[in-house]
Coordinates of N, CA and C in Angstrom, one line a residue:
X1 N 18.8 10.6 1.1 CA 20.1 11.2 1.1 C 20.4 11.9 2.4
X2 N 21.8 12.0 2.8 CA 22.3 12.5 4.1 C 23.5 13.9 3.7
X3 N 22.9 14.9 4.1 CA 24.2 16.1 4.1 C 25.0 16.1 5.1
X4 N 26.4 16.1 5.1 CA 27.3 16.3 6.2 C 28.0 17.6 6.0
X5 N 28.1 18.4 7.0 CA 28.9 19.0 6.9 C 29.5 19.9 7.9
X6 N 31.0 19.4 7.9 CA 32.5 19.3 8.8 C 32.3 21.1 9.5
X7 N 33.0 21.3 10.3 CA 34.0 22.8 11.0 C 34.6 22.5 12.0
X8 N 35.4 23.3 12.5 CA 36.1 23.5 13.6 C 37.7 23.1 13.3
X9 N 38.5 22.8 11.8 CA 39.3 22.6 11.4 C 40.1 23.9 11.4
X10 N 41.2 23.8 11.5 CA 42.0 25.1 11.7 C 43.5 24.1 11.7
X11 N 44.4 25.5 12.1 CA 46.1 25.7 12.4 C 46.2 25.2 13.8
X12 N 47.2 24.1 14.7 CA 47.2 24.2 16.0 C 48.5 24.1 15.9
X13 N 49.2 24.5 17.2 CA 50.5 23.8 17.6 C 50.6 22.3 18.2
X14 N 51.4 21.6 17.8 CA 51.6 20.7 18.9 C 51.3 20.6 20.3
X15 N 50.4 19.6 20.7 CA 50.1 19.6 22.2 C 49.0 20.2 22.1
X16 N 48.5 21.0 21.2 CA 46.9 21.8 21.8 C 46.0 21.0 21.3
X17 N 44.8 21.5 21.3 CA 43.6 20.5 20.8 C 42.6 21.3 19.9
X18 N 41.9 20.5 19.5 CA 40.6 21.1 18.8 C 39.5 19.9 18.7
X19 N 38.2 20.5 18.3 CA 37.1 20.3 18.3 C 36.3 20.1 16.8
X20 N 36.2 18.9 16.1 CA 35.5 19.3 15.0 C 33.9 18.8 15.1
X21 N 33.2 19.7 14.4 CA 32.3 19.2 14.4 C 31.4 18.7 13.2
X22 N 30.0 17.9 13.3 CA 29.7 17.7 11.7 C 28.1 17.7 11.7
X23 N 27.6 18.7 11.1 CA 26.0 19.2 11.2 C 25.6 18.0 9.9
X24 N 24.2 17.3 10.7 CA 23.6 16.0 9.8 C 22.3 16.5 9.2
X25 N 21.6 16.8 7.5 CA 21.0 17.4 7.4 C 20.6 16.0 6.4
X26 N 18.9 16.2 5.9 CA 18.3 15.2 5.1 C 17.5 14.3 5.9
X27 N 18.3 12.6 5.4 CA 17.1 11.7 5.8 C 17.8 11.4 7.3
X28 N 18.3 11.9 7.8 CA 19.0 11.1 9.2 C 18.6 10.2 9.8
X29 N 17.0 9.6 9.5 CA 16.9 8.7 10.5 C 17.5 7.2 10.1
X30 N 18.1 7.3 8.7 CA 18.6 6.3 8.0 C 19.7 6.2 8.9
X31 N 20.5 7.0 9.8 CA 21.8 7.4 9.7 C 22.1 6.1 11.2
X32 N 22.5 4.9 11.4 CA 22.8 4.3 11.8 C 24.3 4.8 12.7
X33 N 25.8 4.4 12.3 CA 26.7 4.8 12.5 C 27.5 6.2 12.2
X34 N 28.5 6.4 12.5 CA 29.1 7.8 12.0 C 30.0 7.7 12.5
X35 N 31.1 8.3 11.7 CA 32.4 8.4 12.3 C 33.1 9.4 11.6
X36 N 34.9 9.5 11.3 CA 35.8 10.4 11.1 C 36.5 9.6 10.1
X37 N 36.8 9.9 9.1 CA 38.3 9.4 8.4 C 39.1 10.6 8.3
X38 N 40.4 10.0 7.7 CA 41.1 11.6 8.0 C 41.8 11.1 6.7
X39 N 42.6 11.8 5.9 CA 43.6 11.6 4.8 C 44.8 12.5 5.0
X40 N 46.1 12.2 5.4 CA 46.9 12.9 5.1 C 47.6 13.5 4.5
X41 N 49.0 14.2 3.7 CA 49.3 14.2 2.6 C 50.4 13.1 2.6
X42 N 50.4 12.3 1.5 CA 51.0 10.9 1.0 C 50.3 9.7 1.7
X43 N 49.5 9.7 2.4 CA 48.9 8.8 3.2 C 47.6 8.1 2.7
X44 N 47.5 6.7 2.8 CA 45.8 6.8 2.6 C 44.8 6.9 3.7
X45 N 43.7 7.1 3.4 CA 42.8 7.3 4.0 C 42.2 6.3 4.9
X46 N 42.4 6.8 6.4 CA 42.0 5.7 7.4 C 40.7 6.4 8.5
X47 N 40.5 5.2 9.1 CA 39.2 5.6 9.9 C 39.5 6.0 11.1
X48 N 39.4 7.4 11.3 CA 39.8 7.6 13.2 C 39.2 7.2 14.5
X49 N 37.8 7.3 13.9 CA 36.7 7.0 15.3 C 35.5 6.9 14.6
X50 N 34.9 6.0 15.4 CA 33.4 5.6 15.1 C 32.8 5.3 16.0
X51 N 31.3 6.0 15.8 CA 30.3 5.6 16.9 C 28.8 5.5 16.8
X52 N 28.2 4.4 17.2 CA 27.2 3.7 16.5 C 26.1 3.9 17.1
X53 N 24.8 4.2 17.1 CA 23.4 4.8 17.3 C 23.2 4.6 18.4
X54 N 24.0 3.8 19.3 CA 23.7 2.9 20.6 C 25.2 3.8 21.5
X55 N 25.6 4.6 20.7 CA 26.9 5.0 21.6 C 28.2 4.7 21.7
X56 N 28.2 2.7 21.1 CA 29.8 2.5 21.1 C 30.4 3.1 20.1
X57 N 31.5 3.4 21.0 CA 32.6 4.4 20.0 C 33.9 3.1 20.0
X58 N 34.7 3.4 19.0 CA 35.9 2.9 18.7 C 36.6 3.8 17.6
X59 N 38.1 3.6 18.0 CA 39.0 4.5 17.6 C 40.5 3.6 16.9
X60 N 41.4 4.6 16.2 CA 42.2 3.8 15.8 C 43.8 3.7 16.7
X61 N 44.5 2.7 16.6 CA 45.0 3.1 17.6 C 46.0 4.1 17.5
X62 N 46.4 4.7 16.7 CA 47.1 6.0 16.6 C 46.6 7.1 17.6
X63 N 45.7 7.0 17.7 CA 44.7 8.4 18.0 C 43.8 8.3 19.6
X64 N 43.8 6.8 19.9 CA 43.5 5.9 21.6 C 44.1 7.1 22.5
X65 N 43.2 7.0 23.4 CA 43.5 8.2 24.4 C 43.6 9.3 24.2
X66 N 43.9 10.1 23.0 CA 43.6 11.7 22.9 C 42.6 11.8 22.0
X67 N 42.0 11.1 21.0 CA 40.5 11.8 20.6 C 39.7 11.1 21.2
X68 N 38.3 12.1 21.3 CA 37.4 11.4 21.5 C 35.9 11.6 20.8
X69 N 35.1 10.8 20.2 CA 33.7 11.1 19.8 C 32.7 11.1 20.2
X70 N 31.8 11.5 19.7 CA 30.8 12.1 20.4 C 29.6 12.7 19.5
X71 N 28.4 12.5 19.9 CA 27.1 12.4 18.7 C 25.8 12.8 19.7
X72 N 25.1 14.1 19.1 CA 24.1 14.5 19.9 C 23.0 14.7 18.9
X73 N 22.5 13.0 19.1 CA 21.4 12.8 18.6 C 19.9 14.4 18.3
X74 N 20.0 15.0 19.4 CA 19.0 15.6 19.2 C 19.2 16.8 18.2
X75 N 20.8 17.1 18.1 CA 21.3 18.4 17.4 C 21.7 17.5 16.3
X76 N 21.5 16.5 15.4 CA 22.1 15.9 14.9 C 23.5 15.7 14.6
X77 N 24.3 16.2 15.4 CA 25.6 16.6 15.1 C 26.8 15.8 15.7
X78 N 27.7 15.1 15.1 CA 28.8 14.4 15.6 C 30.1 15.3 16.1
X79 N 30.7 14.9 17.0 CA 31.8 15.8 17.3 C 32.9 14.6 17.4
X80 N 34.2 15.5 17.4 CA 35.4 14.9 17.6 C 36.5 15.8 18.2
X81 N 36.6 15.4 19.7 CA 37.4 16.0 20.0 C 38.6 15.8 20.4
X82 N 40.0 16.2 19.8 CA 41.0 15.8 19.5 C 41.9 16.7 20.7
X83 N 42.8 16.1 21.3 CA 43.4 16.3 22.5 C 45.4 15.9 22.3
X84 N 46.3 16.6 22.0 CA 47.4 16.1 22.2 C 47.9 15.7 20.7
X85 N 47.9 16.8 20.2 CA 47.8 17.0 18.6 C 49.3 16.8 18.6
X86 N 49.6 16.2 17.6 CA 50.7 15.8 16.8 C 51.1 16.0 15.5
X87 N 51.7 16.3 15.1 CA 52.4 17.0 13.7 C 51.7 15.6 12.7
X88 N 51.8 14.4 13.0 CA 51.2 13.1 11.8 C 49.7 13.3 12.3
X89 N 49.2 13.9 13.0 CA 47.8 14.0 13.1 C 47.1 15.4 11.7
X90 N 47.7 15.9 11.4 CA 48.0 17.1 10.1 C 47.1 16.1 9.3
X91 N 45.7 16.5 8.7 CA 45.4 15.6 7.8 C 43.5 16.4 7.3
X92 N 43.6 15.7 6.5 CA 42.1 16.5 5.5 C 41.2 15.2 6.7
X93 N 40.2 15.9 7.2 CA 39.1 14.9 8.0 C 37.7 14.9 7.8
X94 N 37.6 14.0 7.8 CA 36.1 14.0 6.6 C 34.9 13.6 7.5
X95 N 33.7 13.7 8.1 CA 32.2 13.4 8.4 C 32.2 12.1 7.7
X96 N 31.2 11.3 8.4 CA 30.7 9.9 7.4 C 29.4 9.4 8.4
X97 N 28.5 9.0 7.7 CA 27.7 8.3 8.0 C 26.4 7.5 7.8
X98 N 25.6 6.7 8.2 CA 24.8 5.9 7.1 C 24.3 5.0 7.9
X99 N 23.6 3.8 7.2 CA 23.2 2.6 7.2 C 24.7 2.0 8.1
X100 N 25.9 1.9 6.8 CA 27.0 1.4 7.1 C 27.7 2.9 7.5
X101 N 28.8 3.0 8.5 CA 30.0 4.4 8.5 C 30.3 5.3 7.6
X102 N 30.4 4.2 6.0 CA 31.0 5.4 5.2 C 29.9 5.2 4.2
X103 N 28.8 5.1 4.1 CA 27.7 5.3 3.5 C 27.7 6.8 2.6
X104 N 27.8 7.8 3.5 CA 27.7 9.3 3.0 C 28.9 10.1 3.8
X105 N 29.5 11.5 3.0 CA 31.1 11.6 3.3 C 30.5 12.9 3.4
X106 N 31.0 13.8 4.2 CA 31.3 15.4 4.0 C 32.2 15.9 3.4
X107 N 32.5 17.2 3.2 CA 33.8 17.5 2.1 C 35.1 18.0 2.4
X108 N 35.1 17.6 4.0 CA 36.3 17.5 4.8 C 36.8 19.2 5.4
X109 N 37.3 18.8 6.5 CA 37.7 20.1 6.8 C 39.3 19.6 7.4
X110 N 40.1 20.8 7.4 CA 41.3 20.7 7.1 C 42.0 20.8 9.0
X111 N 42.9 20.1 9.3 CA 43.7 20.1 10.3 C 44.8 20.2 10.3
X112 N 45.5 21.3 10.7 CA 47.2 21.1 10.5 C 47.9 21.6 11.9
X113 N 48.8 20.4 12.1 CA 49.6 20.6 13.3 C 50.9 21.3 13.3
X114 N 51.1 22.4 13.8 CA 52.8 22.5 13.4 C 53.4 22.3 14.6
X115 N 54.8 22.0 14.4 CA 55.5 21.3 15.3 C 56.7 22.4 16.1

């Protein structure tokens, strides 16, 4: 089993940025990829960024050029740092990681942009 779990979620204005991060506790060496989904309100749930034990990251393209991820193997901890915040960026964002990305979920930490 893998524990995730999210911070750095908060209130921003448009245009600012933030930092989330996701502490990996348990079996981690299982833990292949990791990434971000995010859920809005009315929205379904999509994948923001992913990045895979080797480093490649990929992103969606909503979000290309202002986030970026980032994973420090030795802290076990994934980051996401989000740059050029947008009011449709406002969304519940969740930790994931595993064998496969969405193997094991954290219990999301909250982002809201006001405009």
């Amino acid at each position: 089993q893998v524990q995730l779990v999210e911070s750095g979620g908060g209130l921003v204005q448009a245009g600012g940025s933030l930092r989330l991060s996701c502490a990996a506790t348990g079996n981690i060496f299982s833990i292949n990829a990791m990434g971000w989904y995010r859920q809005g309100p009315g929205k379904e749930r999509e994948l923001v960024a992913g990045i895979s034990s080797g480093g490649h990251t990929w992103y969606a393209d909503s979000v290309k050029g202002r986030f970026i991820v980032s994973r420090d193997n030795a802290k076990n901890t994934l980051y996401l740092q989000m740059h050029s915040l947008k009011p449709e960026d406002t969304a519940m964002y969740y930790c994931t990681g595993g064998k496969a990305i969405n193997d094991y979920w954290g219990q999301g930490t909250q982002v809201t942009v006001s405009s």
